[in-house]
Amino acid sequence: MKVIVPVKRVPDTAGEKVIDESTNTMDRDAGETVLCPVNEFAIEEAVKLKESTGAEVTVLLIGPEEAQSTIRKALSYGLDGAIQVTDEAITGSDAIGTARILAAALADVEFDLVIFGNQSTDARTSLVPAAVAELLDLPSLTYARFLEIDGDAITVHREHEEGWDVVESTLPAVVSVVEAINEPRYPNFKGIMAAKSKPLDVKSLADLGVEPDQVGMGDASATMYEFTSRPPKAAGTIVEDDGSGAAASDLADWMEEQKFI
């Protein structure tokens, strides 16, 4: 069995975000970037399949050369190899543009199963997995909280607001998993060292047959026209208690003024 896990390099959610004023897009080189935490659940599920079935697991990432550190982080969990798609024309791609690139990269290799995290922490659209499946004309099993493979059949429990549904399909298929599906492990020292020598296949848009005008900022459906920096944190209000009981009245007046009561 061949499994592909698409991953993404994202800004650290705890870090400061910087917008490039010339493009009105996020400057991803201005702050710390990390492997998307949601991808770790997809990776863990792939590693479990590798352990139980002997599956060959490949990580797939779209991003610049600097993103290879993110690829090596993903490989350190015990994956077998990686594919990176890098091209200047990719910059500014929206969810559909990203899906188009991923679908082209997947069409270029053999696989039985693609496992996504259900969303990325920077965009949170949850659109890409289903869009990739649509472009590849494959079954799409989204929001999986349980996954089981039996021969060429796949069964998932699909999470929704009222519980979950049991969904079955045949392989190949595209799956997106939610965080309830497992508890990701930590890479061990052996995995971290081995990741440095795992094979990495770097491809351009031309290699995949994707035209530059089909992706990138020029093809994006969403456009940011302006932005405003977050205002500095205002000083808080201090109500001092001198023991007279007046502080309680002052606090109540302030809460009423702020419409808390």
mmCIF file of C-alpha atoms in Angstrom:
data_model
loop_
_atom_site.group_PDB
_atom_site.id
_atom_site.type_symbol
_atom_site.label_atom_id
_atom_site.label_comp_id
_atom_site.label_asym_id
_atom_site.label_seq_id
_atom_site.Cartn_x
_atom_site.Cartn_y
_atom_site.Cartn_z
ATOM 1 C CA MET A 1 0.000 0.000 0.000
ATOM 2 C CA LYS A 2 1.203 3.498 -0.874
ATOM 3 C CA VAL A 3 0.039 6.398 1.305
ATOM 4 C CA ILE A 4 0.573 10.109 0.642
ATOM 5 C CA VAL A 5 0.326 12.699 3.433
ATOM 6 C CA PRO A 6 0.130 16.327 2.225
ATOM 7 C CA VAL A 7 1.511 18.742 4.831
ATOM 8 C CA LYS A 8 1.903 22.493 5.092
ATOM 9 C CA ARG A 9 4.400 24.954 6.498
ATOM 10 C CA VAL A 10 2.411 27.520 8.494
ATOM 11 C CA PRO A 11 3.181 30.528 10.702
ATOM 12 C CA ASP A 12 3.525 29.634 14.372
ATOM 13 C CA THR A 13 0.128 30.434 15.896
ATOM 14 C CA ALA A 14 1.876 31.873 18.959
ATOM 15 C CA GLY A 15 4.123 34.148 16.901
ATOM 16 C CA GLU A 16 3.643 37.670 15.581
ATOM 17 C CA LYS A 17 2.137 37.883 12.081
ATOM 18 C CA VAL A 18 3.540 40.307 9.506
ATOM 19 C CA ILE A 19 1.711 41.468 6.364
ATOM 20 C CA ASP A 20 3.751 42.371 3.285
ATOM 21 C CA GLU A 21 2.429 45.839 2.381
ATOM 22 C CA SER A 22 3.453 45.470 -1.277
ATOM 23 C CA THR A 23 1.224 42.423 -1.825
ATOM 24 C CA ASN A 24 -1.220 42.509 1.119
ATOM 25 C CA THR A 25 -0.290 38.901 1.863
ATOM 26 C CA MET A 26 1.374 37.363 4.880
ATOM 27 C CA ASP A 27 5.151 37.539 4.954
ATOM 28 C CA ARG A 28 5.899 33.924 5.803
ATOM 29 C CA ASP A 29 9.618 34.594 6.197
ATOM 30 C CA ALA A 30 9.191 37.337 8.784
ATOM 31 C CA GLY A 31 8.275 35.067 11.687
ATOM 32 C CA GLU A 32 8.613 31.529 12.938
ATOM 33 C CA THR A 33 7.096 28.786 10.772
ATOM 34 C CA VAL A 34 6.209 25.255 11.819
ATOM 35 C CA LEU A 35 4.739 22.023 10.519
ATOM 36 C CA CYS A 36 0.969 22.555 10.708
ATOM 37 C CA PRO A 37 -0.083 20.913 14.001
ATOM 38 C CA VAL A 38 -3.200 19.427 12.379
ATOM 39 C CA ASN A 39 -0.945 17.528 9.949
ATOM 40 C CA GLU A 40 0.478 15.578 12.873
ATOM 41 C CA PHE A 41 -2.800 13.668 13.219
ATOM 42 C CA ALA A 42 -2.694 12.679 9.536
ATOM 43 C CA ILE A 43 0.955 11.659 9.894
ATOM 44 C CA GLU A 44 0.197 9.553 12.966
ATOM 45 C CA GLU A 45 -2.595 7.740 11.148
ATOM 46 C CA ALA A 46 -0.259 7.047 8.222
ATOM 47 C CA VAL A 47 2.456 5.750 10.558
ATOM 48 C CA LYS A 48 -0.068 3.423 12.187
ATOM 49 C CA LEU A 49 -0.940 2.048 8.734
ATOM 50 C CA LYS A 50 2.767 1.646 8.013
ATOM 51 C CA GLU A 51 3.175 -0.370 11.213
ATOM 52 C CA SER A 52 0.088 -2.540 10.671
ATOM 53 C CA THR A 53 0.249 -3.109 6.901
ATOM 54 C CA GLY A 54 3.793 -2.244 5.854
ATOM 55 C CA ALA A 55 2.517 0.749 3.879
ATOM 56 C CA GLU A 56 5.003 3.046 2.167
ATOM 57 C CA VAL A 57 4.315 6.605 3.312
ATOM 58 C CA THR A 58 5.366 9.725 1.412
ATOM 59 C CA VAL A 59 4.953 13.322 2.556
ATOM 60 C CA LEU A 60 3.909 15.952 -0.009
ATOM 61 C CA LEU A 61 4.516 19.674 0.502
ATOM 62 C CA ILE A 62 4.058 22.807 -1.586
ATOM 63 C CA GLY A 63 6.510 25.506 -0.623
ATOM 64 C CA PRO A 64 9.841 27.250 -1.155
ATOM 65 C CA GLU A 65 13.237 25.686 -0.631
ATOM 66 C CA GLU A 66 13.263 26.909 2.975
ATOM 67 C CA ALA A 67 10.288 24.642 3.663
ATOM 68 C CA GLN A 68 12.538 21.591 3.464
ATOM 69 C CA SER A 69 13.038 21.858 7.223
ATOM 70 C CA THR A 70 9.286 21.252 7.549
ATOM 71 C CA ILE A 71 9.580 18.243 5.253
ATOM 72 C CA ARG A 72 12.385 16.802 7.393
ATOM 73 C CA LYS A 73 10.267 17.346 10.498
ATOM 74 C CA ALA A 74 7.448 15.329 8.911
ATOM 75 C CA LEU A 75 9.879 12.608 7.847
ATOM 76 C CA SER A 76 11.202 12.333 11.400
ATOM 77 C CA TYR A 77 7.960 10.633 12.438
ATOM 78 C CA GLY A 78 9.045 7.606 10.419
ATOM 79 C CA LEU A 79 7.846 8.371 6.891
ATOM 80 C CA ASP A 80 9.715 6.963 3.906
ATOM 81 C CA GLY A 81 10.266 9.870 1.515
ATOM 82 C CA ALA A 82 8.992 13.208 0.329
ATOM 83 C CA ILE A 83 7.832 15.198 -2.670
ATOM 84 C CA GLN A 84 8.161 18.973 -2.744
ATOM 85 C CA VAL A 85 6.546 21.256 -5.300
ATOM 86 C CA THR A 86 8.280 24.611 -5.452
ATOM 87 C CA ASP A 87 7.829 27.421 -7.950
ATOM 88 C CA GLU A 88 7.709 31.219 -7.644
ATOM 89 C CA ALA A 89 4.376 31.249 -9.506
ATOM 90 C CA ILE A 90 2.718 29.416 -6.591
ATOM 91 C CA THR A 91 2.926 32.427 -4.259
ATOM 92 C CA GLY A 92 -0.504 33.676 -3.228
ATOM 93 C CA SER A 93 -2.457 30.581 -4.317
ATOM 94 C CA ASP A 94 -5.876 30.202 -2.710
ATOM 95 C CA ALA A 95 -7.495 26.913 -1.663
ATOM 96 C CA ILE A 96 -8.487 25.960 -5.215
ATOM 97 C CA GLY A 97 -5.074 26.834 -6.623
ATOM 98 C CA THR A 98 -3.433 24.789 -3.887
ATOM 99 C CA ALA A 99 -5.765 21.863 -4.603
ATOM 100 C CA ARG A 100 -4.941 22.093 -8.299
ATOM 101 C CA ILE A 101 -1.200 21.790 -7.575
ATOM 102 C CA LEU A 102 -1.672 18.937 -5.112
ATOM 103 C CA ALA A 103 -3.916 17.058 -7.534
ATOM 104 C CA ALA A 104 -1.335 17.411 -10.311
ATOM 105 C CA ALA A 105 1.421 16.163 -8.004
ATOM 106 C CA LEU A 106 -0.684 13.189 -6.924
ATOM 107 C CA ALA A 107 -1.616 12.344 -10.505
ATOM 108 C CA ASP A 108 2.098 12.069 -11.191
ATOM 109 C CA VAL A 109 2.673 9.235 -8.660
ATOM 110 C CA GLU A 110 1.086 5.950 -7.608
ATOM 111 C CA PHE A 111 -0.935 5.868 -4.390
ATOM 112 C CA ASP A 112 -3.752 4.017 -2.695
ATOM 113 C CA LEU A 113 -4.666 6.541 -0.029
ATOM 114 C CA VAL A 114 -4.177 10.259 0.587
ATOM 115 C CA ILE A 115 -4.515 11.384 4.216
ATOM 116 C CA PHE A 116 -4.983 15.088 4.943
ATOM 117 C CA GLY A 117 -5.535 16.945 8.169
ATOM 118 C CA ASN A 118 -9.005 18.442 7.916
ATOM 119 C CA GLN A 119 -7.705 22.040 7.838
ATOM 120 C CA SER A 120 -4.589 24.180 8.170
ATOM 121 C CA THR A 121 -4.091 26.483 11.137
ATOM 122 C CA ASP A 122 -3.412 29.546 8.974
ATOM 123 C CA ALA A 123 -6.350 29.375 6.539
ATOM 124 C CA ARG A 124 -8.884 27.002 8.182
ATOM 125 C CA THR A 125 -10.980 26.661 5.032
ATOM 126 C CA SER A 126 -11.295 22.827 5.230
ATOM 127 C CA LEU A 127 -11.757 22.952 1.430
ATOM 128 C CA VAL A 128 -8.550 21.492 0.032
ATOM 129 C CA PRO A 129 -9.035 17.737 0.727
ATOM 130 C CA ALA A 130 -12.458 17.596 -0.932
ATOM 131 C CA ALA A 131 -11.273 19.798 -3.818
ATOM 132 C CA VAL A 132 -8.323 17.475 -4.468
ATOM 133 C CA ALA A 133 -10.637 14.466 -4.483
ATOM 134 C CA GLU A 134 -12.956 16.222 -6.931
ATOM 135 C CA LEU A 135 -10.102 17.115 -9.277
ATOM 136 C CA LEU A 136 -8.832 13.520 -9.209
ATOM 137 C CA ASP A 137 -12.367 12.056 -9.469
ATOM 138 C CA LEU A 138 -11.794 10.002 -6.312
ATOM 139 C CA PRO A 139 -13.975 9.224 -3.280
ATOM 140 C CA SER A 140 -13.767 11.923 -0.606
ATOM 141 C CA LEU A 141 -14.121 10.870 3.038
ATOM 142 C CA THR A 142 -13.888 13.987 5.176
ATOM 143 C CA TYR A 143 -13.772 14.665 8.930
ATOM 144 C CA ALA A 144 -12.711 11.099 9.790
ATOM 145 C CA ARG A 145 -12.399 10.305 13.502
ATOM 146 C CA PHE A 146 -11.723 6.593 12.839
ATOM 147 C CA LEU A 147 -10.099 4.920 9.859
ATOM 148 C CA GLU A 148 -9.788 1.235 8.953
ATOM 149 C CA ILE A 149 -8.382 -0.474 5.860
ATOM 150 C CA ASP A 150 -9.397 -3.992 4.812
ATOM 151 C CA GLY A 151 -7.905 -5.017 1.480
ATOM 152 C CA ASP A 152 -9.036 -2.431 -1.055
ATOM 153 C CA ALA A 153 -11.882 -1.212 1.180
ATOM 154 C CA ILE A 154 -11.757 1.739 3.563
ATOM 155 C CA THR A 155 -14.165 2.504 6.410
ATOM 156 C CA VAL A 156 -14.249 5.788 8.318
ATOM 157 C CA HIS A 157 -16.414 7.242 11.050
ATOM 158 C CA ARG A 158 -17.235 10.712 9.771
ATOM 159 C CA GLU A 159 -17.643 13.242 12.586
ATOM 160 C CA HIS A 160 -20.465 15.799 12.536
ATOM 161 C CA GLU A 161 -22.478 17.892 14.982
ATOM 162 C CA GLU A 162 -24.855 15.089 15.972
ATOM 163 C CA GLY A 163 -22.271 12.291 16.275
ATOM 164 C CA TRP A 164 -20.788 10.375 13.362
ATOM 165 C CA ASP A 165 -21.691 8.381 10.272
ATOM 166 C CA VAL A 166 -20.024 5.165 9.120
ATOM 167 C CA VAL A 167 -18.829 5.670 5.531
ATOM 168 C CA GLU A 168 -17.294 3.008 3.301
ATOM 169 C CA SER A 169 -15.488 3.220 -0.026
ATOM 170 C CA THR A 170 -12.948 1.452 -2.174
ATOM 171 C CA LEU A 171 -9.368 2.552 -2.690
ATOM 172 C CA PRO A 172 -7.857 4.743 -3.985
ATOM 173 C CA ALA A 173 -9.470 7.489 -1.909
ATOM 174 C CA VAL A 174 -8.823 10.833 -0.261
ATOM 175 C CA VAL A 175 -9.400 11.171 3.488
ATOM 176 C CA SER A 176 -9.217 14.119 5.866
ATOM 177 C CA VAL A 177 -8.933 13.407 9.589
ATOM 178 C CA VAL A 178 -9.935 15.380 12.684
ATOM 179 C CA GLU A 179 -7.913 15.769 15.849
ATOM 180 C CA ALA A 180 -10.030 13.227 17.737
ATOM 181 C CA ILE A 181 -8.705 10.370 15.580
ATOM 182 C CA ASN A 182 -5.498 9.703 17.527
ATOM 183 C CA GLU A 183 -2.770 11.033 19.813
ATOM 184 C CA PRO A 184 0.303 11.919 17.726
ATOM 185 C CA ARG A 185 3.604 10.533 18.954
ATOM 186 C CA TYR A 186 6.824 12.499 19.313
ATOM 187 C CA PRO A 187 9.638 11.827 16.856
ATOM 188 C CA ASN A 188 12.479 9.913 18.486
ATOM 189 C CA PHE A 189 16.186 10.617 18.028
ATOM 190 C CA LYS A 190 16.564 7.779 15.518
ATOM 191 C CA GLY A 191 13.741 9.176 13.403
ATOM 192 C CA ILE A 192 15.158 12.702 13.532
ATOM 193 C CA MET A 193 18.583 11.529 12.354
ATOM 194 C CA ALA A 194 17.133 9.230 9.673
ATOM 195 C CA ALA A 195 14.996 12.066 8.264
ATOM 196 C CA LYS A 196 18.124 13.853 7.048
ATOM 197 C CA SER A 197 18.857 11.128 4.500
ATOM 198 C CA LYS A 198 15.337 10.234 3.353
ATOM 199 C CA PRO A 199 14.741 10.748 -0.408
ATOM 200 C CA LEU A 200 13.244 14.070 -1.509
ATOM 201 C CA ASP A 201 11.881 14.582 -5.041
ATOM 202 C CA VAL A 202 11.632 18.288 -5.923
ATOM 203 C CA LYS A 203 9.266 19.276 -8.746
ATOM 204 C CA SER A 204 8.230 22.509 -10.465
ATOM 205 C CA LEU A 205 4.869 23.452 -11.971
ATOM 206 C CA ALA A 206 6.299 22.683 -15.406
ATOM 207 C CA ASP A 207 7.181 19.163 -14.245
ATOM 208 C CA LEU A 208 3.540 18.669 -13.271
ATOM 209 C CA GLY A 209 2.060 20.267 -16.384
ATOM 210 C CA VAL A 210 0.449 23.106 -14.433
ATOM 211 C CA GLU A 211 0.414 26.499 -16.138
ATOM 212 C CA PRO A 212 1.528 29.430 -13.935
ATOM 213 C CA ASP A 213 -1.659 31.369 -14.719
ATOM 214 C CA GLN A 214 -3.750 28.542 -13.219
ATOM 215 C CA VAL A 215 -2.389 29.198 -9.727
ATOM 216 C CA GLY A 216 -0.877 31.976 -7.644
ATOM 217 C CA MET A 217 -2.167 35.361 -6.654
ATOM 218 C CA GLY A 218 -3.401 36.224 -10.147
ATOM 219 C CA ASP A 219 -5.785 33.254 -10.192
ATOM 220 C CA ALA A 220 -6.936 33.528 -6.579
ATOM 221 C CA SER A 221 -10.636 34.135 -6.025
ATOM 222 C CA ALA A 222 -10.048 35.882 -2.689
ATOM 223 C CA THR A 223 -8.304 39.280 -2.597
ATOM 224 C CA MET A 224 -7.203 41.372 0.392
ATOM 225 C CA TYR A 225 -7.580 45.065 -0.440
ATOM 226 C CA GLU A 226 -6.426 46.580 2.821
ATOM 227 C CA PHE A 227 -5.420 45.689 6.363
ATOM 228 C CA THR A 228 -4.908 47.446 9.682
ATOM 229 C CA SER A 229 -2.331 46.491 12.261
ATOM 230 C CA ARG A 230 -3.616 45.298 15.614
ATOM 231 C CA PRO A 231 -3.828 48.254 18.040
ATOM 232 C CA PRO A 232 -1.526 48.188 21.063
ATOM 233 C CA LYS A 233 -2.948 46.618 24.178
ATOM 234 C CA ALA A 234 -4.700 49.248 26.279
ATOM 235 C CA ALA A 235 -3.951 49.653 29.963
ATOM 236 C CA GLY A 236 -6.452 47.971 32.239
ATOM 237 C CA THR A 237 -8.703 49.635 34.813
ATOM 238 C CA ILE A 238 -7.658 49.198 38.448
ATOM 239 C CA VAL A 239 -10.255 49.389 41.203
ATOM 240 C CA GLU A 240 -8.563 49.805 44.577
ATOM 241 C CA ASP A 241 -10.194 48.589 47.759
ATOM 242 C CA ASP A 242 -9.475 50.766 50.785
ATOM 243 C CA GLY A 243 -11.702 48.697 53.065
ATOM 244 C CA SER A 244 -14.601 51.141 53.019
ATOM 245 C CA GLY A 245 -16.695 49.127 50.587
ATOM 246 C CA ALA A 246 -16.657 51.875 47.962
ATOM 247 C CA ALA A 247 -14.652 49.648 45.624
ATOM 248 C CA ALA A 248 -17.635 47.344 45.144
ATOM 249 C CA SER A 249 -19.745 50.247 43.938
ATOM 250 C CA ASP A 250 -16.928 51.487 41.683
ATOM 251 C CA LEU A 251 -16.550 48.005 40.206
ATOM 252 C CA ALA A 252 -20.293 47.708 39.573
ATOM 253 C CA ASP A 253 -20.330 51.145 37.902
ATOM 254 C CA TRP A 254 -17.420 50.120 35.641
ATOM 255 C CA MET A 255 -19.076 46.822 34.713
ATOM 256 C CA GLU A 256 -22.289 48.658 33.847
ATOM 257 C CA GLU A 257 -20.337 51.172 31.772
ATOM 258 C CA GLN A 258 -18.706 48.303 29.825
ATOM 259 C CA LYS A 259 -22.161 46.664 29.431
ATOM 260 C CA PHE A 260 -21.135 43.543 31.350
ATOM 261 C CA ILE A 261 -24.213 43.991 33.514
#
